[in-house]
Amino acid sequence: MSHPPTRREHIVRAGRRSLAVDIAGAERGWPVFLMHGTPGSRNGPRPRSSVLYRLGVRLISYDRPGYGGSSRLQGRRVADAAADVAAIADDLGIDEFSVVGRSGGGPHTLACAALLPQRVRRTAVLVGLAPAGAAGLDWFGGMTAANVRDYGTAEHEPVLAEQLRLRAERTIDDPGSLLALLVEQMTEADRRVVAGVPIRRQLTDAYAEALRRGPDGWIDDVLALRADWGITLTGIQMPVRLWHGADDNFAPASHTRWLAEQIPGAQLHVQRRSAHFGAVEVLPEMLAWLTRPSERAAVRSDAGR
């Protein structure tokens, strides 16, 4: 690459709404959209700009509506993410790109794959969730009590809103409080990942930015994830990789195994001795795969490394 690694913020108009965008890495690298988790924001964990530069990646992150610097879209569905990604790509003059998402960003990544088939070249989902109505899946099985409570009250929006409002206020007052709450629920594999100062700072900063205007983005995410996504998984045709840590108790690996059965030719890897935040460690590997020319390959493995 002839240009040094860069990082800049950008505001994109989507109708009457605004979307806060962060662009990092190789200015002329292959564009990859990174969809953040729930809750999350555009400044969440990602490789350093110098690493992205070496990978040849132009990484584009944005705050989903209601988070951080992005306007709220009341009643939004998972499918609505495709239109926002398309608007950002159009603004940046990008025709084709790849998409990767972590946790609650996973379904929004699949929405792009399903609804933008002429533009998305490759898709990767890390520790993703399955739809609420997934046939044959115990959706809450193996999930932390806090996540069961949040997703379980999605049908009672006022209760959910109050729960998340109180948690958002605590996070604004003490940005480290949300991470501390999550650490209490983590498996040993996740505690190992978040033990380092840089990753803890990235997560704390991401949560603080996500909730600085309140809990709207978080509430809308939970409601959208538990409602009809508005997409058809079986129609996804481009190469898709699904990765999950076997010990994940925030979004259990059974969700990704279910997704692998629905998406034709999806590549599945469930990694032993890893959990939810292992997605941060595997992201550089996924970014390298997302930059390769498209090819259809079905590789399924539950083997550890």
CSV table of N, CA and C in Angstrom, one decimal, residues 122-180:
chain,number,residue,atom,x,y,z
A,122,ARG,N,-18.1,-11.3,0.8
A,122,ARG,CA,-18.0,-12.3,1.8
A,122,ARG,C,-18.5,-11.8,3.2
A,123,THR,N,-18.9,-12.8,4.0
A,123,THR,CA,-19.6,-12.4,5.3
A,123,THR,C,-19.0,-13.3,6.4
A,124,ALA,N,-18.7,-12.7,7.5
A,124,ALA,CA,-18.3,-13.5,8.7
A,124,ALA,C,-19.1,-13.1,9.9
A,125,VAL,N,-19.5,-14.1,10.7
A,125,VAL,CA,-20.3,-13.8,11.9
A,125,VAL,C,-19.6,-14.5,13.1
A,126,LEU,N,-19.3,-13.7,14.1
A,126,LEU,CA,-18.5,-14.1,15.3
A,126,LEU,C,-19.5,-14.1,16.5
A,127,VAL,N,-19.6,-15.2,17.2
A,127,VAL,CA,-20.4,-15.4,18.4
A,127,VAL,C,-21.8,-14.8,18.1
A,128,GLY,N,-22.4,-15.1,17.0
A,128,GLY,CA,-23.7,-14.5,16.7
A,128,GLY,C,-24.9,-15.2,17.4
A,129,LEU,N,-26.1,-14.6,17.2
A,129,LEU,CA,-27.3,-15.1,17.7
A,129,LEU,C,-28.2,-15.6,16.6
A,130,ALA,N,-29.1,-16.6,16.9
A,130,ALA,CA,-30.1,-17.1,16.0
A,130,ALA,C,-31.4,-16.3,16.2
A,131,PRO,N,-32.3,-16.4,15.2
A,131,PRO,CA,-33.6,-15.7,15.4
A,131,PRO,C,-34.4,-16.3,16.6
A,132,ALA,N,-35.2,-15.5,17.2
A,132,ALA,CA,-36.0,-15.9,18.3
A,132,ALA,C,-36.9,-17.1,18.1
A,133,GLY,N,-37.3,-17.2,16.8
A,133,GLY,CA,-38.2,-18.3,16.5
A,133,GLY,C,-37.5,-19.5,15.9
A,134,ALA,N,-36.2,-19.7,16.1
A,134,ALA,CA,-35.4,-20.7,15.5
A,134,ALA,C,-36.0,-22.1,15.9
A,135,ALA,N,-36.5,-22.8,15.0
A,135,ALA,CA,-37.1,-24.1,15.2
A,135,ALA,C,-36.1,-25.1,15.8
A,136,GLY,N,-36.4,-25.8,16.9
A,136,GLY,CA,-35.6,-26.8,17.4
A,136,GLY,C,-34.4,-26.3,18.3
A,137,LEU,N,-34.3,-25.0,18.5
A,137,LEU,CA,-33.3,-24.4,19.3
A,137,LEU,C,-33.8,-23.9,20.6
A,138,ASP,N,-33.2,-24.3,21.7
A,138,ASP,CA,-33.5,-23.8,23.0
A,138,ASP,C,-32.8,-22.4,23.1
A,139,TRP,N,-33.4,-21.4,22.8
A,139,TRP,CA,-32.8,-20.1,22.6
A,139,TRP,C,-32.1,-19.6,23.8
A,140,PHE,N,-32.6,-19.8,25.0
A,140,PHE,CA,-32.0,-19.3,26.2
A,140,PHE,C,-31.1,-20.3,26.9
A,141,GLY,N,-31.0,-21.5,26.3
A,141,GLY,CA,-30.2,-22.6,26.9
A,141,GLY,C,-28.7,-22.2,27.0
A,142,GLY,N,-28.2,-22.3,28.2
A,142,GLY,CA,-26.7,-22.0,28.4
A,142,GLY,C,-26.4,-20.5,28.5
A,143,MET,N,-27.4,-19.6,28.5
A,143,MET,CA,-27.2,-18.2,28.5
A,143,MET,C,-27.2,-17.6,29.9
A,144,THR,N,-26.4,-16.6,30.2
A,144,THR,CA,-26.3,-16.0,31.5
A,144,THR,C,-27.7,-15.5,31.9
A,145,ALA,N,-27.9,-15.4,33.3
A,145,ALA,CA,-29.2,-15.0,33.8
A,145,ALA,C,-29.5,-13.6,33.4
A,146,ALA,N,-28.5,-12.7,33.3
A,146,ALA,CA,-28.7,-11.3,32.9
A,146,ALA,C,-29.3,-11.2,31.5
A,147,ASN,N,-28.7,-12.0,30.5
A,147,ASN,CA,-29.1,-12.0,29.2
A,147,ASN,C,-30.5,-12.6,29.0
A,148,VAL,N,-30.8,-13.7,29.8
A,148,VAL,CA,-32.1,-14.3,29.8
A,148,VAL,C,-33.1,-13.2,30.2
A,149,ARG,N,-32.8,-12.5,31.3
A,149,ARG,CA,-33.7,-11.4,31.8
A,149,ARG,C,-33.9,-10.4,30.7
A,150,ASP,N,-32.9,-9.9,30.1
A,150,ASP,CA,-33.0,-8.8,29.1
A,150,ASP,C,-33.8,-9.3,27.9
A,151,TYR,N,-33.4,-10.4,27.3
A,151,TYR,CA,-34.1,-10.8,26.1
A,151,TYR,C,-35.5,-11.4,26.4
A,152,GLY,N,-35.6,-12.0,27.6
A,152,GLY,CA,-36.9,-12.5,28.0
A,152,GLY,C,-37.9,-11.5,28.3
A,153,THR,N,-37.5,-10.2,28.6
A,153,THR,CA,-38.5,-9.2,28.8
A,153,THR,C,-38.8,-8.3,27.6
A,154,ALA,N,-38.2,-8.7,26.4
A,154,ALA,CA,-38.4,-8.0,25.2
A,154,ALA,C,-39.8,-7.8,24.8
A,155,GLU,N,-40.7,-8.8,25.2
A,155,GLU,CA,-42.1,-8.7,24.9
A,155,GLU,C,-42.8,-7.7,25.8
A,156,HIS,N,-42.1,-7.2,26.8
A,156,HIS,CA,-42.7,-6.2,27.7
A,156,HIS,C,-41.8,-5.0,27.7
A,157,GLU,N,-41.9,-4.2,26.6
A,157,GLU,CA,-41.0,-3.1,26.3
A,157,GLU,C,-40.8,-2.2,27.5
A,158,PRO,N,-41.9,-1.7,28.2
A,158,PRO,CA,-41.6,-0.8,29.3
A,158,PRO,C,-40.7,-1.4,30.4
A,159,VAL,N,-40.8,-2.7,30.7
A,159,VAL,CA,-40.0,-3.3,31.7
A,159,VAL,C,-38.5,-3.3,31.2
A,160,LEU,N,-38.4,-3.7,29.9
A,160,LEU,CA,-37.0,-3.7,29.3
A,160,LEU,C,-36.4,-2.4,29.3
A,161,ALA,N,-37.2,-1.4,28.9
A,161,ALA,CA,-36.7,0.0,28.8
A,161,ALA,C,-36.2,0.5,30.2
A,162,GLU,N,-36.9,0.2,31.2
A,162,GLU,CA,-36.5,0.6,32.6
A,162,GLU,C,-35.2,-0.1,33.0
A,163,GLN,N,-35.1,-1.4,32.8
A,163,GLN,CA,-33.9,-2.1,33.1
A,163,GLN,C,-32.7,-1.6,32.5
A,164,LEU,N,-32.8,-1.3,31.2
A,164,LEU,CA,-31.6,-0.8,30.4
A,164,LEU,C,-31.4,0.6,30.7
A,165,ARG,N,-32.4,1.4,31.0
A,165,ARG,CA,-32.2,2.8,31.3
A,165,ARG,C,-31.3,2.9,32.6
A,166,LEU,N,-31.7,2.2,33.6
A,166,LEU,CA,-30.9,2.2,34.9
A,166,LEU,C,-29.4,1.8,34.6
A,167,ARG,N,-29.3,0.7,33.8
A,167,ARG,CA,-27.9,0.3,33.6
A,167,ARG,C,-27.1,1.3,32.7
A,168,ALA,N,-27.8,1.9,31.8
A,168,ALA,CA,-27.1,3.0,31.0
A,168,ALA,C,-26.7,4.1,31.9
A,169,GLU,N,-27.6,4.5,32.8
A,169,GLU,CA,-27.2,5.7,33.7
A,169,GLU,C,-26.0,5.3,34.5
A,170,ARG,N,-25.9,4.1,35.0
A,170,ARG,CA,-24.8,3.7,35.8
A,170,ARG,C,-23.5,3.7,34.9
A,171,THR,N,-23.7,3.3,33.7
A,171,THR,CA,-22.5,3.3,32.8
A,171,THR,C,-22.0,4.7,32.5
A,172,ILE,N,-22.9,5.6,32.3
A,172,ILE,CA,-22.6,7.0,32.0
A,172,ILE,C,-21.8,7.6,33.2
A,173,ASP,N,-22.3,7.3,34.5
A,173,ASP,CA,-21.7,7.8,35.7
A,173,ASP,C,-20.4,7.1,35.9
A,174,ASP,N,-20.3,5.8,35.6
A,174,ASP,CA,-19.1,5.0,35.8
A,174,ASP,C,-18.9,4.1,34.6
A,175,PRO,N,-18.1,4.6,33.6
A,175,PRO,CA,-18.0,3.8,32.4
A,175,PRO,C,-17.5,2.4,32.6
A,176,GLY,N,-16.8,2.1,33.7
A,176,GLY,CA,-16.3,0.7,33.9
A,176,GLY,C,-17.3,-0.2,34.6
A,177,SER,N,-18.4,0.3,35.0
A,177,SER,CA,-19.4,-0.5,35.7
A,177,SER,C,-20.0,-1.6,34.9
A,178,LEU,N,-20.3,-1.3,33.6
A,178,LEU,CA,-20.9,-2.3,32.8
A,178,LEU,C,-19.9,-3.5,32.5
A,179,LEU,N,-18.6,-3.2,32.3
A,179,LEU,CA,-17.7,-4.2,32.1
A,179,LEU,C,-17.5,-5.0,33.3
A,180,ALA,N,-17.5,-4.3,34.5
A,180,ALA,CA,-17.4,-5.1,35.8
A,180,ALA,C,-18.5,-6.0,36.0
